[in-house]
Short mmCIF file of C-alpha atoms in Angstrom, two decimals:
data_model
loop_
_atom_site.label_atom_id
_atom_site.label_comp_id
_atom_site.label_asym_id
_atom_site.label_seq_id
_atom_site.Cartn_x
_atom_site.Cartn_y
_atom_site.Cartn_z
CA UNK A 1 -40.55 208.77 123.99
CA UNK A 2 -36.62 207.85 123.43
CA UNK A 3 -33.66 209.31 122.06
CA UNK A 4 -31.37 207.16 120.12
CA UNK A 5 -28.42 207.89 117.95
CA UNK A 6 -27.06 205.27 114.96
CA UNK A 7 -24.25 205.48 113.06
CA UNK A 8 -24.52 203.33 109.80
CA UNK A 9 -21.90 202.64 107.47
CA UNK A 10 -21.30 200.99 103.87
CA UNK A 11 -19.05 200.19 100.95
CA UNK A 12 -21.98 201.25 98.32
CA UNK A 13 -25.47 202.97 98.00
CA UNK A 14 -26.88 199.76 96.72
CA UNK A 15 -28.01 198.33 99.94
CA UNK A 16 -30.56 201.08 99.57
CA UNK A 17 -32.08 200.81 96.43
CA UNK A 18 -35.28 199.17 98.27
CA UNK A 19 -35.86 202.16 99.05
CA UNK A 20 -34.26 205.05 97.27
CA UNK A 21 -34.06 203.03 93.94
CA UNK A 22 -31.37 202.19 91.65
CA UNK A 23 -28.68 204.83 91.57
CA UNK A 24 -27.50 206.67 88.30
CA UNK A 25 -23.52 206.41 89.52
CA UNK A 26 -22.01 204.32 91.78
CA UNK A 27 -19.99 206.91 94.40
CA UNK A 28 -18.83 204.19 96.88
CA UNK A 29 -18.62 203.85 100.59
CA UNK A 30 -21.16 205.80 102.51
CA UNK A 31 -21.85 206.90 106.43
CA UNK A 32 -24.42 208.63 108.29
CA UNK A 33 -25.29 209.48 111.94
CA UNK A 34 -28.28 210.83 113.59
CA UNK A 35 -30.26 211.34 116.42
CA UNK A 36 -33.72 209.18 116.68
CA UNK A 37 -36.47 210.81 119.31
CA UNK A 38 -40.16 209.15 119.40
CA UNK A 39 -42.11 206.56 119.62
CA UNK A 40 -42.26 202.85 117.34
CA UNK A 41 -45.09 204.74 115.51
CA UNK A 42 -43.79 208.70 114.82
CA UNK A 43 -39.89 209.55 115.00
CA UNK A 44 -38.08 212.69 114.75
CA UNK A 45 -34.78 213.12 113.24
CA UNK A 46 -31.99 215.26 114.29
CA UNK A 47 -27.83 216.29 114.19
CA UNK A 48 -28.33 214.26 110.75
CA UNK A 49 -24.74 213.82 109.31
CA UNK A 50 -24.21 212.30 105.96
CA UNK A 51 -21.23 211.40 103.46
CA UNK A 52 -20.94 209.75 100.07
CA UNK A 53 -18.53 208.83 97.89
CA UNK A 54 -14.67 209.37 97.76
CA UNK A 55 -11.94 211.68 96.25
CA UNK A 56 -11.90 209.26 93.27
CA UNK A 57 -15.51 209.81 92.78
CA UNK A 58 -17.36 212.63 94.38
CA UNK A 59 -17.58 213.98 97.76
CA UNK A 60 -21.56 214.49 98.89
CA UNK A 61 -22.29 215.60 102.02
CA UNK A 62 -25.43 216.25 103.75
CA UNK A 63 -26.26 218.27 107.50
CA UNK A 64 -29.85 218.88 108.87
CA UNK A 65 -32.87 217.10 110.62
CA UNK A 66 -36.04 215.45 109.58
CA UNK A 67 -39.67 216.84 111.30
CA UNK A 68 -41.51 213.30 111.53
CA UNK A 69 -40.71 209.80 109.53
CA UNK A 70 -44.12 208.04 109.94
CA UNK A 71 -43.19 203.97 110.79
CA UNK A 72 -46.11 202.43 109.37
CA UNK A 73 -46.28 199.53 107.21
CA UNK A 74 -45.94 199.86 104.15
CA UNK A 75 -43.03 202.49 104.50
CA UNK A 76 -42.61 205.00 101.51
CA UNK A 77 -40.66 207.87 101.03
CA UNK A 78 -43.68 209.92 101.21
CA UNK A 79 -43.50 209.33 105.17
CA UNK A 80 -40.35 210.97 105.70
CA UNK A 81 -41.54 214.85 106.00
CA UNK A 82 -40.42 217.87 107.02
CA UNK A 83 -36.67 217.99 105.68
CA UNK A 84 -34.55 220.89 106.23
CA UNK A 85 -30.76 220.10 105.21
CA UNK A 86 -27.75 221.88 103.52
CA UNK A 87 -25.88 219.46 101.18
CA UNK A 88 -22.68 220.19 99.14
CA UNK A 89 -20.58 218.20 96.93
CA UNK A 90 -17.25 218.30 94.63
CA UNK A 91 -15.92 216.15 92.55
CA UNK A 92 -12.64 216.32 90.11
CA UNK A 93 -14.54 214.46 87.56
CA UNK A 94 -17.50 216.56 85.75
CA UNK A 95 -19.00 213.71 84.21
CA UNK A 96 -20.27 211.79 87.49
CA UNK A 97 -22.26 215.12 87.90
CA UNK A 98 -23.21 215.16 84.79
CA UNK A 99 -24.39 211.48 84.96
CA UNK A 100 -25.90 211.50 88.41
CA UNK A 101 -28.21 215.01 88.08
CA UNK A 102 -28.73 214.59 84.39
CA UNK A 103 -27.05 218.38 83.66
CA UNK A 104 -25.38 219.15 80.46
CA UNK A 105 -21.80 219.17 82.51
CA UNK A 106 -18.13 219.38 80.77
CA UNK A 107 -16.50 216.54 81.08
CA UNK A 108 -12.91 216.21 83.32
CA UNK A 109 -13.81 219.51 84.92
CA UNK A 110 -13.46 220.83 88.59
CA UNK A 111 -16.75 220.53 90.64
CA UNK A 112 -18.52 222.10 93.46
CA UNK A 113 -21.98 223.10 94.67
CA UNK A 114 -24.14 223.27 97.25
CA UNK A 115 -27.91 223.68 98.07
CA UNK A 116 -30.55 223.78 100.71
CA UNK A 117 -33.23 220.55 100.65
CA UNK A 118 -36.87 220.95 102.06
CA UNK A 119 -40.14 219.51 101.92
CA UNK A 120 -40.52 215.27 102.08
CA UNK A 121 -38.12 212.29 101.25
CA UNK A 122 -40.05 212.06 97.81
CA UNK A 123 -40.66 215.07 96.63
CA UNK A 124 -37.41 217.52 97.87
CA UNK A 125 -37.45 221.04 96.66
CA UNK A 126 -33.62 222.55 96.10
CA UNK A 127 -33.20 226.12 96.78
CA UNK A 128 -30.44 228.90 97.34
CA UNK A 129 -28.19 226.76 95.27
CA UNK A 130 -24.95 227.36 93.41
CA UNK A 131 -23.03 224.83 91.01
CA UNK A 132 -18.88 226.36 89.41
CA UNK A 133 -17.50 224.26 87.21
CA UNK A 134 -13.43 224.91 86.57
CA UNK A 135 -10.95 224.12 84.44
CA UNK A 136 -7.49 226.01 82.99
CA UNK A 137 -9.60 227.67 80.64
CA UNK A 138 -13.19 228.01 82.18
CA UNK A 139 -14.44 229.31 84.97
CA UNK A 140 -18.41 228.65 84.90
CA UNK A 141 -20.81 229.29 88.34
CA UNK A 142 -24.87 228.41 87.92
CA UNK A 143 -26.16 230.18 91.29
CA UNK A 144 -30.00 230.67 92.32
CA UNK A 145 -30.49 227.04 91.73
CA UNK A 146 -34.07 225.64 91.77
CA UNK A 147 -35.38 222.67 91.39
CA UNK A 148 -36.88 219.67 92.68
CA UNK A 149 -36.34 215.83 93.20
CA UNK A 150 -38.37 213.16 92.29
CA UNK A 151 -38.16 209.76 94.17
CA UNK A 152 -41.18 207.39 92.58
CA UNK A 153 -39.04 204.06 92.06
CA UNK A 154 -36.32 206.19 89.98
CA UNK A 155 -34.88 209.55 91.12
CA UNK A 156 -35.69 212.13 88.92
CA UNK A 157 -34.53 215.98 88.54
CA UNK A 158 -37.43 218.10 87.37
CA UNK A 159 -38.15 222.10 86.88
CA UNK A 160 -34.33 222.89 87.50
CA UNK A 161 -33.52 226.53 86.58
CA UNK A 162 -30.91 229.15 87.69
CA UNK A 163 -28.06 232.11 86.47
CA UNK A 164 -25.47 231.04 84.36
CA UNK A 165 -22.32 233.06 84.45
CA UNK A 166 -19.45 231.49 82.33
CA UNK A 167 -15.82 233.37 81.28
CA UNK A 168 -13.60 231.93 78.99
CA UNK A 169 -10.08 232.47 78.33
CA UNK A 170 -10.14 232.97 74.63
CA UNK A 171 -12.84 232.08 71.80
CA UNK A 172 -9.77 229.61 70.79
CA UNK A 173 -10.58 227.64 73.59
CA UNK A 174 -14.46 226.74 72.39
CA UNK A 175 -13.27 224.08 70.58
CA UNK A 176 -13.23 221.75 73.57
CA UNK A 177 -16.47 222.28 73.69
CA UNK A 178 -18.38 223.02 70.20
CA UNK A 179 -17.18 221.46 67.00
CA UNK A 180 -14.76 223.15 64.49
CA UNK A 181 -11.94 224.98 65.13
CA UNK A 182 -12.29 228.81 66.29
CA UNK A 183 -10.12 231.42 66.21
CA UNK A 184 -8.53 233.44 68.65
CA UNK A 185 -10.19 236.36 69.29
CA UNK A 186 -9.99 237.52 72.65
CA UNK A 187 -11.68 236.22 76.10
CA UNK A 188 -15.50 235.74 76.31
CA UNK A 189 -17.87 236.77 78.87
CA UNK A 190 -21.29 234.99 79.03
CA UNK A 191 -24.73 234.84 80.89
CA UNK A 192 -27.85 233.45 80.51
CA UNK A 193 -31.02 231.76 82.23
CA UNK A 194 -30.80 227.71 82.67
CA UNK A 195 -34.17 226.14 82.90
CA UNK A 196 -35.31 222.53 82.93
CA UNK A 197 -37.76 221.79 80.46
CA UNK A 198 -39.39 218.30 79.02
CA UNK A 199 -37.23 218.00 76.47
CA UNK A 200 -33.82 218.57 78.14
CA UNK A 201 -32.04 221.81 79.41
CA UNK A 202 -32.51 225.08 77.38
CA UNK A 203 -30.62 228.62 77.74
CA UNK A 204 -32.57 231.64 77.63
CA UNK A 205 -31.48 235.58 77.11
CA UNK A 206 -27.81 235.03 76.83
CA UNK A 207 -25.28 237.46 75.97
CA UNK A 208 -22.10 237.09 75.11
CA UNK A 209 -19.17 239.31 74.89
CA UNK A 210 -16.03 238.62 73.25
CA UNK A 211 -13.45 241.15 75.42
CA UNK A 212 -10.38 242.56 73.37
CA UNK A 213 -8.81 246.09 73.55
CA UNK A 214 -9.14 246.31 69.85
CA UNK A 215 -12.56 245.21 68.62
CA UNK A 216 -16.03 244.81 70.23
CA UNK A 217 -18.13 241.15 69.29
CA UNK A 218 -21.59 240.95 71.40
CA UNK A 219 -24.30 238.12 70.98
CA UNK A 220 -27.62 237.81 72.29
CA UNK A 221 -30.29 234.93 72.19
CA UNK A 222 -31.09 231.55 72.80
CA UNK A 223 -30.06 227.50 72.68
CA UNK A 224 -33.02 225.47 73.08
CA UNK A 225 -31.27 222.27 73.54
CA UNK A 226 -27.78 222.49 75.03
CA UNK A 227 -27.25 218.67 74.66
CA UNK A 228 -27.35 219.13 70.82
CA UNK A 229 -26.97 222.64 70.68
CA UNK A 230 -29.83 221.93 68.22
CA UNK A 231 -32.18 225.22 67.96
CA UNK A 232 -29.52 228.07 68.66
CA UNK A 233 -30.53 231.14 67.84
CA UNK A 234 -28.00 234.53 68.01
CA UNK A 235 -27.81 238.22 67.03
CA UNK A 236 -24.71 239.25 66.65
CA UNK A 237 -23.06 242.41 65.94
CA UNK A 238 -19.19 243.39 66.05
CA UNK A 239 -17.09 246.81 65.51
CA UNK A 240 -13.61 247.37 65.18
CA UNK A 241 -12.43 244.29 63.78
CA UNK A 242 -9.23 245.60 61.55
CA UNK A 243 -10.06 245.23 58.13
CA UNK A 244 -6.19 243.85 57.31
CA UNK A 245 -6.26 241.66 59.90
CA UNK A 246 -9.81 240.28 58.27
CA UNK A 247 -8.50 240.20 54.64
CA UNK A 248 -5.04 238.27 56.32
CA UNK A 249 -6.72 235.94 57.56
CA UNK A 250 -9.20 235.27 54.93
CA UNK A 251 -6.57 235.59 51.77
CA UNK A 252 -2.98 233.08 51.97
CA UNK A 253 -1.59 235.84 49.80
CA UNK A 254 -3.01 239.04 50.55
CA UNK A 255 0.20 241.38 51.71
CA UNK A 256 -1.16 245.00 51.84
CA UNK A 257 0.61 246.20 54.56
CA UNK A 258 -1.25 249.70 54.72
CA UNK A 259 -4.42 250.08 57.10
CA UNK A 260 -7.42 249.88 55.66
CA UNK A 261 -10.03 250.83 58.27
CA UNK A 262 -11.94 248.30 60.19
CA UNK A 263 -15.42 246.02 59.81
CA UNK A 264 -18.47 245.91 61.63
CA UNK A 265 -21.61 245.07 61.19
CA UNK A 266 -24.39 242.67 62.16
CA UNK A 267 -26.09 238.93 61.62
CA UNK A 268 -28.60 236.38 62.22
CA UNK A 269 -26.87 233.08 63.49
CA UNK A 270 -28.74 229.98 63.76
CA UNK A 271 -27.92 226.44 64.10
CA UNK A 272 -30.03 224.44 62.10
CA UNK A 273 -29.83 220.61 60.13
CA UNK A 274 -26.79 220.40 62.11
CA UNK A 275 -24.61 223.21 60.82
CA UNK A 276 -24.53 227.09 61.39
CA UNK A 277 -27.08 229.21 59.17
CA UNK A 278 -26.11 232.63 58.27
CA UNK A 279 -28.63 235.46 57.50
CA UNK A 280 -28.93 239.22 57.73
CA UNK A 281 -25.85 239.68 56.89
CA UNK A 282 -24.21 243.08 56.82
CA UNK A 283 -21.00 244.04 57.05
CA UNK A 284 -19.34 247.42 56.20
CA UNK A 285 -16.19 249.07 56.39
CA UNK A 286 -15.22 252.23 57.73
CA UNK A 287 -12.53 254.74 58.36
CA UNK A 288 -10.11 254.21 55.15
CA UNK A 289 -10.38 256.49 52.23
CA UNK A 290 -8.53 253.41 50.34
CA UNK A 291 -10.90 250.55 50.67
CA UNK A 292 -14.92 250.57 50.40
CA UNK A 293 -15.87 247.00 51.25
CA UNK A 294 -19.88 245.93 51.77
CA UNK A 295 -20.93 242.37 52.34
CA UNK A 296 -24.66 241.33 52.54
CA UNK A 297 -26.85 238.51 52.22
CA UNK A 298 -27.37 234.99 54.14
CA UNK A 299 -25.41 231.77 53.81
CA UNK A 300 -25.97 227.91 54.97
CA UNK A 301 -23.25 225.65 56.25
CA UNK A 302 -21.23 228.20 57.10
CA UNK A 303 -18.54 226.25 58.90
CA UNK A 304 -18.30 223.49 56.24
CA UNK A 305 -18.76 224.68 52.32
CA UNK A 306 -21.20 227.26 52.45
CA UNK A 307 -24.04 228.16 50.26
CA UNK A 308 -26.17 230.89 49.36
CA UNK A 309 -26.50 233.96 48.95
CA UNK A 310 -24.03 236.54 49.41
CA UNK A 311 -22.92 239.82 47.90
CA UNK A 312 -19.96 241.58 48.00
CA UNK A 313 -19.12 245.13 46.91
CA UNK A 314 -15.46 246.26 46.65
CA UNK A 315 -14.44 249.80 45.61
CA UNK A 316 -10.42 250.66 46.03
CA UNK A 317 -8.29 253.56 45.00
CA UNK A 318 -5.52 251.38 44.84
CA UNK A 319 -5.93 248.63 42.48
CA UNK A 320 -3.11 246.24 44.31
CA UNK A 321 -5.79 245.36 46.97
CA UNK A 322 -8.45 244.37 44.39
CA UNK A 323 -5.49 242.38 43.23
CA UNK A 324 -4.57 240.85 46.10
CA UNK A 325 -8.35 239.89 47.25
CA UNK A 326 -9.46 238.78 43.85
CA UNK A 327 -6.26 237.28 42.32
CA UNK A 328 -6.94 238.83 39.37
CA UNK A 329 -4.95 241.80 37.10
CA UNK A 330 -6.61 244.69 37.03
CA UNK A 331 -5.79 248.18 35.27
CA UNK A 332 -4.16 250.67 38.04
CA UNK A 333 -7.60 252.49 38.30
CA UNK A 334 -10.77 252.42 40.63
CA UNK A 335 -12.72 249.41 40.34
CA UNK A 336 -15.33 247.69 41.89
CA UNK A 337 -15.83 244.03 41.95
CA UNK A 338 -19.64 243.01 42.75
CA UNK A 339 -19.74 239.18 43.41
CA UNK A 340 -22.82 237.05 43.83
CA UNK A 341 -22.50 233.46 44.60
CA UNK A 342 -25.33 230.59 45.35
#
């Protein structure tokens, strides 16, 4: 038996693909070190010390030992068993991670993670892992990562799953993420189960909050497909939501200035052919002697111009909000306004 220790150095990952195949991202230079003890048929591998990349791409590194690399011909990963390592990484630009472990990432995001690596050089299993993701308005952390990597000509990420914990600064701030404009309602707390699945990533028992002093907005359920978003599936229910605030928002004109209660209520959300589907729809509101207002009933393409259908029952004591909401001229008397629209 001998001990030997090599130091090996390069300006890209290429000069490896013999071996570890073709990379998804190029992260430049790389260098490694390590101590070499056995014979020319059995080595073991220890004080292993790797890095990848650069601060313009992303920073890998990699600490452990290897039990036994068996030498003969023909090599394959296979050989290399026994791997116990830690590796981290971080990276200023989302998208390489994204790119390079096929993860439904934010792009131009803040980066870090790290993991434990056991088990052979083609078949690794991750464990104990944890993955934030940053920007000015998200803060994001995936921890009790799972998974393992493939190596059979291509590396490949398989049965990935962990705890999603995401906060938000304000539901305004979805837009750089979702399509359509949302408004601002207050920050949002969410969690949820990440798992690795044939068809792509999918997000199991989430729940989102929306957090505001004023009004409560909680959703729980599912997104099959985060890459299209495609299969989404939420209950959601809200309370508190000021009634004049709604009708404000909702009405260029409407300038009641007394308060009217507030809204809650609950509904199915789904995304489906590529817009939001409405149904189970029921809203009431409460706490004004002025204003009975009950909405019901399911609509499609509810972010672009919705269908369906949707009932609405107004009753009012004072006829200037009727006026104001329907734009029409009514007697100064107690109406109600029942609208049905498909």
């Amino acid at each position: 038996n001998s001990i030997i220790r090599a130091d090996i150095s390069a300006p890209s990952l290429s000069v490896l693909d013999q071996w570890l195949g073709p990379q998804p991202v190029e992260l430049g230079p790389w260098q490694a070190s390590a101590l070499f003890q056995g014979s020319r048929e059995v080595v073991r591998v220890d004080s292993i010390m790797v890095e990848i990349g650069s601060s313009r791409t992303m920073h890998v590194r990699a600490r452990g030992s290897i039990g036994s690399i068996d030498l003969s011909e023909p090599f394959s990963l296979g050989k290399v068993r026994d791997v116990a390592a830690k590796l981290s990484l971080d990276t200023k630009d989302s998208a390489i991670v994204g790119t390079w472990l096929d993860l439904p990432v934010p792009v131009s995001h803040l980066v870090e993670g790290k993991a434990d690596l056991s088990g052979s050089g083609d078949r690794l299993q991750v464990s104990n892992g944890t993955l934030s993701v940053s920007s000015s308005d998200l803060d994001g952390k995936v921890t009790d990562i799972s998974a393992l990597i493939i190596n059979e000509g291509t590396v490949k990420l398989r049965d990935a799953q962990g705890l999603v914990d995401v906060t938000l600064s304000d539901t305004s701030a979805l837009s750089q993420y979702a399509e359509g404009a949302f408004n601002a309602l207050g920050k949002v707390h969410g969690t949820g189960k990440l798992s690795q699945t044939e068809g792509g990533f999918e997000l199991n028992s989430v729940e989102i909050n929306v957090e505001d002093e004023a009004y409560q907005i909680a959703l729980q359920g599912h997104i099959k497909k985060l890459n299209s978003v495609s299969a989404a599936d939420f209950n959601l229910r809200f309370s508190g939501l000021k009634t004049s605030d709604f009708l404000s928002s909702q009405f260029n004109n409407y300038n009641y200035s007394s308060d009217l209660g507030e809204l809650g209520g609950s509904m199915r959300l789904r995304w489906k052919a590529d817009s939001w589907q409405i149904s189970n729809l029921n809203i009431v509101n409460t706490g004004s002697e002025k204003l009975m207002l009950k909405i019901s009933g399911s609509l499609n393409n509810a972010q672009g111009l919705p269908t369906g259908d949707l009932q609405a029952e107004i009753r009012s004591t004072d006829v200037r909000i009727l006026s104001e909401i329907t734009g029409l001229k009514l007697a100064d008397s107690s109406a109600k306004v029942t609208v049905k629209t498909s």
